[in-house]
PDB file of C-alpha atoms in Angstrom:
ATOM      1  CA  MET D   1     -34.171  -3.942 -29.361  1.00 54.00           C
ATOM      2  CA  ASN D   2     -29.999  -4.374 -27.835  1.00 63.00           C
ATOM      3  CA  SER D   3     -28.952  -4.453 -24.939  1.00 61.00           C
ATOM      4  CA  ASP D   4     -26.068  -2.410 -23.757  1.00 57.00           C
ATOM      5  CA  ILE D   5     -24.149  -5.294 -24.161  1.00 53.00           C
ATOM      6  CA  GLU D   6     -24.402  -6.408 -27.201  1.00 63.00           C
ATOM      7  CA  ILE D   7     -23.849  -3.032 -28.373  1.00 59.00           C
ATOM      8  CA  ALA D   8     -20.621  -2.370 -26.336  1.00 58.00           C
ATOM      9  CA  GLY D   9     -19.987  -6.206 -25.303  1.00 59.00           C
ATOM     10  CA  ASP D  10     -19.254  -7.433 -21.807  1.00 59.00           C
ATOM     11  CA  PRO D  11     -16.804  -4.983 -20.228  1.00 56.00           C
ATOM     12  CA  LEU D  12     -15.732  -8.013 -17.008  1.00 57.00           C
ATOM     13  CA  ALA D  13     -14.910  -9.833 -20.285  1.00 58.00           C
ATOM     14  CA  LEU D  14     -12.297  -6.634 -21.287  1.00 57.00           C
ATOM     15  CA  PRO D  15      -9.646  -7.694 -17.827  1.00 57.00           C
ATOM     16  CA  HIS D  16      -8.151  -3.826 -17.942  1.00 60.00           C
ATOM     17  CA  LEU D  17     -12.014  -2.662 -17.022  1.00 55.00           C
ATOM     18  CA  LEU D  18     -11.571  -4.412 -13.825  1.00 54.00           C
ATOM     19  CA  PRO D  19     -11.275  -3.091 -10.826  1.00 56.00           C
ATOM     20  CA  HIS D  20      -7.588  -4.590  -9.490  1.00 58.00           C
ATOM     21  CA  ALA D  21      -6.241  -6.817  -6.985  1.00 52.00           C
ATOM     22  CA  PRO D  22      -5.048  -5.662  -3.921  1.00 59.00           C
ATOM     23  CA  ALA D  23      -1.714  -6.883  -3.661  1.00 71.00           C
ATOM     24  CA  HIS D  24      -0.432  -8.441  -1.543  1.00 81.00           C
ATOM     25  CA  PRO D  25       2.007  -6.627   0.934  1.00 84.00           C
ATOM     26  CA  GLY D  26       6.034  -7.750   0.407  1.00 84.00           C
ATOM     27  CA  THR D  27       7.411  -5.010   2.883  1.00 88.00           C
ATOM     28  CA  VAL D  28       7.234  -4.392   6.569  1.00 90.00           C
ATOM     29  CA  ALA D  29       5.403  -1.391   5.962  1.00 92.00           C
ATOM     30  CA  GLY D  30       2.912  -3.616   3.542  1.00 92.00           C
ATOM     31  CA  TYR D  31       2.281  -6.079   6.786  1.00 93.00           C
ATOM     32  CA  ALA D  32       1.818  -3.105   9.061  1.00 94.00           C
ATOM     33  CA  GLY D  33      -0.664  -2.156   6.947  1.00 93.00           C
ATOM     34  CA  VAL D  34      -2.937  -5.888   6.653  1.00 93.00           C
ATOM     35  CA  ILE D  35      -2.750  -5.171  11.174  1.00 94.00           C
ATOM     36  CA  ARG D  36      -4.322  -1.603  10.372  1.00 94.00           C
ATOM     37  CA  GLU D  37      -6.443  -3.356   8.037  1.00 94.00           C
ATOM     38  CA  LEU D  38      -8.178  -5.985  10.330  1.00 94.00           C
ATOM     39  CA  ALA D  39      -7.337  -3.732  13.281  1.00 94.00           C
ATOM     40  CA  ALA D  40     -10.011  -1.088  11.652  1.00 94.00           C
ATOM     41  CA  ASP D  41     -12.894  -3.777  10.255  1.00 95.00           C
ATOM     42  CA  ARG D  42     -13.600  -5.735  13.323  1.00 96.00           C
ATOM     43  CA  ALA D  43     -16.955  -7.012  12.048  1.00 95.00           C
ATOM     44  CA  SER D  44     -14.088  -8.986   9.546  1.00 94.00           C
ATOM     45  CA  TRP D  45     -12.525 -10.643  12.921  1.00 95.00           C
ATOM     46  CA  ALA D  46     -14.845 -10.528  15.881  1.00 97.00           C
ATOM     47  CA  PRO D  47     -16.717 -12.768  15.448  1.00 97.00           C
ATOM     48  CA  LEU D  48     -13.849 -15.795  14.731  1.00 97.00           C
ATOM     49  CA  VAL D  49     -12.049 -14.951  18.172  1.00 97.00           C
ATOM     50  CA  ARG D  50     -12.595 -17.928  20.537  1.00 97.00           C
ATOM     51  CA  TYR D  51     -11.228 -17.964  23.928  1.00 97.00           C
ATOM     52  CA  ASP D  52      -9.765 -21.245  25.294  1.00 95.00           C
ATOM     53  CA  PRO D  53      -9.074 -21.024  29.656  1.00 94.00           C
ATOM     54  CA  THR D  54      -6.200 -23.637  29.312  1.00 92.00           C
ATOM     55  CA  LEU D  55      -4.361 -22.714  25.915  1.00 90.00           C
ATOM     56  CA  ARG D  56      -3.975 -19.295  24.047  1.00 91.00           C
ATOM     57  CA  TRP D  57      -6.179 -19.915  21.362  1.00 96.00           C
ATOM     58  CA  TYR D  58      -4.818 -19.121  17.195  1.00 95.00           C
ATOM     59  CA  HIS D  59      -6.808 -19.539  14.123  1.00 96.00           C
ATOM     60  CA  ARG D  60      -4.811 -18.752  10.390  1.00 96.00           C
ATOM     61  CA  LEU D  61      -6.535 -15.282   8.997  1.00 95.00           C
ATOM     62  CA  ARG D  62      -5.218 -15.599   5.712  1.00 92.00           C
ATOM     63  CA  THR D  63      -1.829 -16.363   3.761  1.00 92.00           C
ATOM     64  CA  GLY D  64      -0.256 -15.012   0.616  1.00 90.00           C
ATOM     65  CA  PRO D  65       2.589 -16.213  -0.876  1.00 90.00           C
ATOM     66  CA  GLY D  66       5.125 -15.774   2.001  1.00 90.00           C
ATOM     67  CA  TYR D  67       3.188 -14.586   4.527  1.00 93.00           C
ATOM     68  CA  GLU D  68       0.903 -15.736   6.848  1.00 94.00           C
ATOM     69  CA  VAL D  69      -1.394 -13.933   9.175  1.00 95.00           C
ATOM     70  CA  TRP D  70      -3.234 -15.275  12.584  1.00 95.00           C
ATOM     71  CA  LEU D  71      -5.650 -13.932  15.222  1.00 97.00           C
ATOM     72  CA  LEU D  72      -4.491 -14.903  18.182  1.00 97.00           C
ATOM     73  CA  SER D  73      -6.011 -15.128  21.887  1.00 98.00           C
ATOM     74  CA  TRP D  74      -5.240 -13.921  25.318  1.00 97.00           C
ATOM     75  CA  LEU D  75      -7.038 -14.807  28.405  1.00 98.00           C
ATOM     76  CA  PRO D  76      -4.904 -13.139  31.600  1.00 97.00           C
ATOM     77  CA  GLY D  77      -2.393 -15.243  32.989  1.00 96.00           C
ATOM     78  CA  GLN D  78      -1.352 -15.913  29.087  1.00 97.00           C
ATOM     79  CA  GLY D  79       1.995 -16.075  28.024  1.00 95.00           C
ATOM     80  CA  SER D  80       3.654 -17.620  24.833  1.00 93.00           C
ATOM     81  CA  GLY D  81       6.945 -18.095  26.706  1.00 91.00           C
ATOM     82  CA  ARG D  82       9.641 -17.046  25.635  1.00 93.00           C
ATOM     83  CA  HIS D  83      10.452 -17.949  22.667  1.00 90.00           C
ATOM     84  CA  ASP D  84      11.627 -16.641  18.844  1.00 85.00           C
ATOM     85  CA  HIS D  85      10.185 -17.778  15.453  1.00 89.00           C
ATOM     86  CA  GLY D  86      13.236 -19.241  14.006  1.00 88.00           C
ATOM     87  CA  ARG D  87      13.933 -17.883  10.395  1.00 92.00           C
ATOM     88  CA  SER D  88      10.747 -15.706   9.898  1.00 92.00           C
ATOM     89  CA  PHE D  89      10.625 -12.453  10.681  1.00 92.00           C
ATOM     90  CA  GLY D  90       6.841 -10.984  11.898  1.00 91.00           C
ATOM     91  CA  VAL D  91       4.751  -7.634  12.284  1.00 95.00           C
ATOM     92  CA  PHE D  92       2.258  -8.163  14.772  1.00 96.00           C
ATOM     93  CA  GLY D  93      -0.605  -5.473  16.625  1.00 96.00           C
ATOM     94  CA  VAL D  94      -2.769  -5.757  19.596  1.00 97.00           C
ATOM     95  CA  LEU D  95      -7.199  -5.041  18.665  1.00 97.00           C
ATOM     96  CA  ALA D  96      -8.173  -5.122  21.365  1.00 97.00           C
ATOM     97  CA  GLY D  97      -6.972  -5.299  25.152  1.00 97.00           C
ATOM     98  CA  GLU D  98      -2.994  -4.910  26.673  1.00 97.00           C
ATOM     99  CA  LEU D  99      -0.303  -7.035  26.530  1.00 97.00           C
ATOM    100  CA  THR D 100       2.852  -6.953  27.859  1.00 97.00           C
ATOM    101  CA  GLU D 101       6.490  -7.018  25.946  1.00 95.00           C
ATOM    102  CA  HIS D 102       8.797  -8.531  27.884  1.00 92.00           C
ATOM    103  CA  GLY D 103      11.855  -8.527  25.332  1.00 85.00           C
ATOM    104  CA  SER D 104      15.011  -6.286  25.676  1.00 83.00           C
ATOM    105  CA  GLY D 105      13.030  -4.168  27.850  1.00 90.00           C
ATOM    106  CA  THR D 106       9.045  -4.345  28.462  1.00 94.00           C
ATOM    107  CA  ARG D 107       7.241  -2.568  26.696  1.00 95.00           C
ATOM    108  CA  VAL D 108       2.549  -2.379  26.929  1.00 97.00           C
ATOM    109  CA  LEU D 109       1.023  -2.817  23.864  1.00 96.00           C
ATOM    110  CA  THR D 110      -2.411  -1.513  23.987  1.00 97.00           C
ATOM    111  CA  PRO D 111      -4.424  -1.538  21.017  1.00 96.00           C
ATOM    112  CA  GLY D 112      -3.476   0.538  17.779  1.00 92.00           C
ATOM    113  CA  THR D 113      -0.044  -0.568  18.408  1.00 93.00           C
ATOM    114  CA  VAL D 114       2.205  -2.323  16.253  1.00 94.00           C
ATOM    115  CA  ARG D 115       5.607  -4.183  16.436  1.00 94.00           C
ATOM    116  CA  VAL D 116       8.113  -5.907  14.791  1.00 93.00           C
ATOM    117  CA  PHE D 117      11.105  -8.389  14.880  1.00 91.00           C
ATOM    118  CA  ALA D 118      13.560  -9.691  12.458  1.00 91.00           C
ATOM    119  CA  PRO D 119      14.698 -13.327  12.830  1.00 92.00           C
ATOM    120  CA  GLY D 120      16.365 -14.152  15.887  1.00 89.00           C
ATOM    121  CA  TYR D 121      14.377 -11.640  18.283  1.00 91.00           C
ATOM    122  CA  VAL D 122      13.287 -13.504  21.358  1.00 92.00           C
ATOM    123  CA  HIS D 123      10.287 -12.023  23.833  1.00 92.00           C
ATOM    124  CA  GLU D 124       7.539 -13.534  25.451  1.00 94.00           C
ATOM    125  CA  VAL D 125       4.443 -11.693  25.518  1.00 95.00           C
ATOM    126  CA  THR D 126       2.062 -12.376  28.369  1.00 96.00           C
ATOM    127  CA  ASN D 127      -1.543 -10.546  28.839  1.00 97.00           C
ATOM    128  CA  ASP D 128      -0.683  -9.456  32.939  1.00 96.00           C
ATOM    129  CA  GLY D 129      -4.419  -7.851  33.628  1.00 96.00           C
ATOM    130  CA  LEU D 130      -7.220  -8.355  34.229  1.00 97.00           C
ATOM    131  CA  GLU D 131      -9.894  -8.234  30.657  1.00 97.00           C
ATOM    132  CA  PRO D 132      -9.857 -10.805  27.764  1.00 98.00           C
ATOM    133  CA  VAL D 133      -6.787  -9.591  24.491  1.00 98.00           C
ATOM    134  CA  VAL D 134      -6.498 -10.225  20.917  1.00 98.00           C
ATOM    135  CA  SER D 135      -3.648 -10.358  18.774  1.00 97.00           C
ATOM    136  CA  VAL D 136      -2.714  -9.934  14.705  1.00 97.00           C
ATOM    137  CA  HIS D 137       0.426 -11.526  14.163  1.00 95.00           C
ATOM    138  CA  VAL D 138       2.207 -11.957  10.245  1.00 95.00           C
ATOM    139  CA  TYR D 139       5.007 -14.080   9.318  1.00 94.00           C
ATOM    140  CA  ALA D 140       7.039 -13.601   7.149  1.00 92.00           C
ATOM    141  CA  PRO D 141       7.538 -16.280   5.121  1.00 89.00           C
ATOM    142  CA  GLY D 142       4.969 -18.414   7.678  1.00 82.00           C
ATOM    143  CA  LEU D 143       5.977 -19.483  10.752  1.00 80.00           C
ATOM    144  CA  THR D 144       7.693 -22.809  10.455  1.00 74.00           C
ATOM    145  CA  GLU D 145       9.552 -23.070  13.914  1.00 73.00           C
ATOM    146  CA  MET D 146       8.918 -21.576  17.355  1.00 69.00           C
ATOM    147  CA  PRO D 147      12.260 -22.549  19.094  1.00 66.00           C
ATOM    148  CA  ARG D 148      11.221 -21.871  23.017  1.00 80.00           C
ATOM    149  CA  HIS D 149      14.496 -20.338  25.557  1.00 82.00           C
ATOM    150  CA  CYS D 150      15.056 -20.286  28.770  1.00 81.00           C
ATOM    151  CA  SER D 151      13.744 -17.727  31.677  1.00 66.00           C
ATOM    152  CA  VAL D 152      16.330 -15.832  32.943  1.00 52.00           C
ATOM    153  CA  GLY D 153      16.289 -14.051  35.629  1.00 45.00           C
ATOM    154  CA  PRO D 154      18.414 -10.993  36.473  1.00 39.00           C
ATOM    155  CA  ALA D 155      21.910 -11.674  37.240  1.00 35.00           C
ATOM    156  CA  VAL D 156      23.008 -12.256  40.156  1.00 34.00           C
ATOM    157  CA  THR D 157      26.593 -10.884  42.086  1.00 33.00           C
ATOM    158  CA  ARG D 158      27.518 -12.403  44.345  1.00 35.00           C
ATOM    159  CA  SER D 159      31.308 -11.499  47.259  1.00 37.00           C
ATOM    160  CA  ALA D 160      33.907 -13.624  46.767  1.00 41.00           C
ATOM    161  CA  PRO D 161      33.883 -15.437  51.207  1.00 43.00           C
ATOM    162  CA  ALA D 162      37.061 -13.492  52.334  1.00 43.00           C
TER     163      ALA D 162
END
């Protein structure tokens, strides 16, 4: 008796019958889509998360042609310091908890919030809350530098002596 494979051939040997491999994102919208997919699939990232009381914890989740995806955790009081991302642009979002971003203003970022930044954008991200936070960051090209910047307080105006 003949099997289906003997009659029709092996379907895996015919590339046009295989499901298409997911394309790598190459746009800001595509990178934001990666973050939305991860947010919807907690089981794919939650078991990986670690919390380090001395340093922010981070783990590279994946790479693709021209980009990297990083998972970060933030305990209360932990922050990035003022920095930019060199020649990389990026997209980041909060998966759990609440972060505060200080840049060209102050923003509170909650789960589902996605931020986009260009090369040279200076900001600081902190966990100002009481609960741990998990975020995901996509950098393109992959992050090779993170220059630090001095924190500058509000401008002080002084009157000239009379």
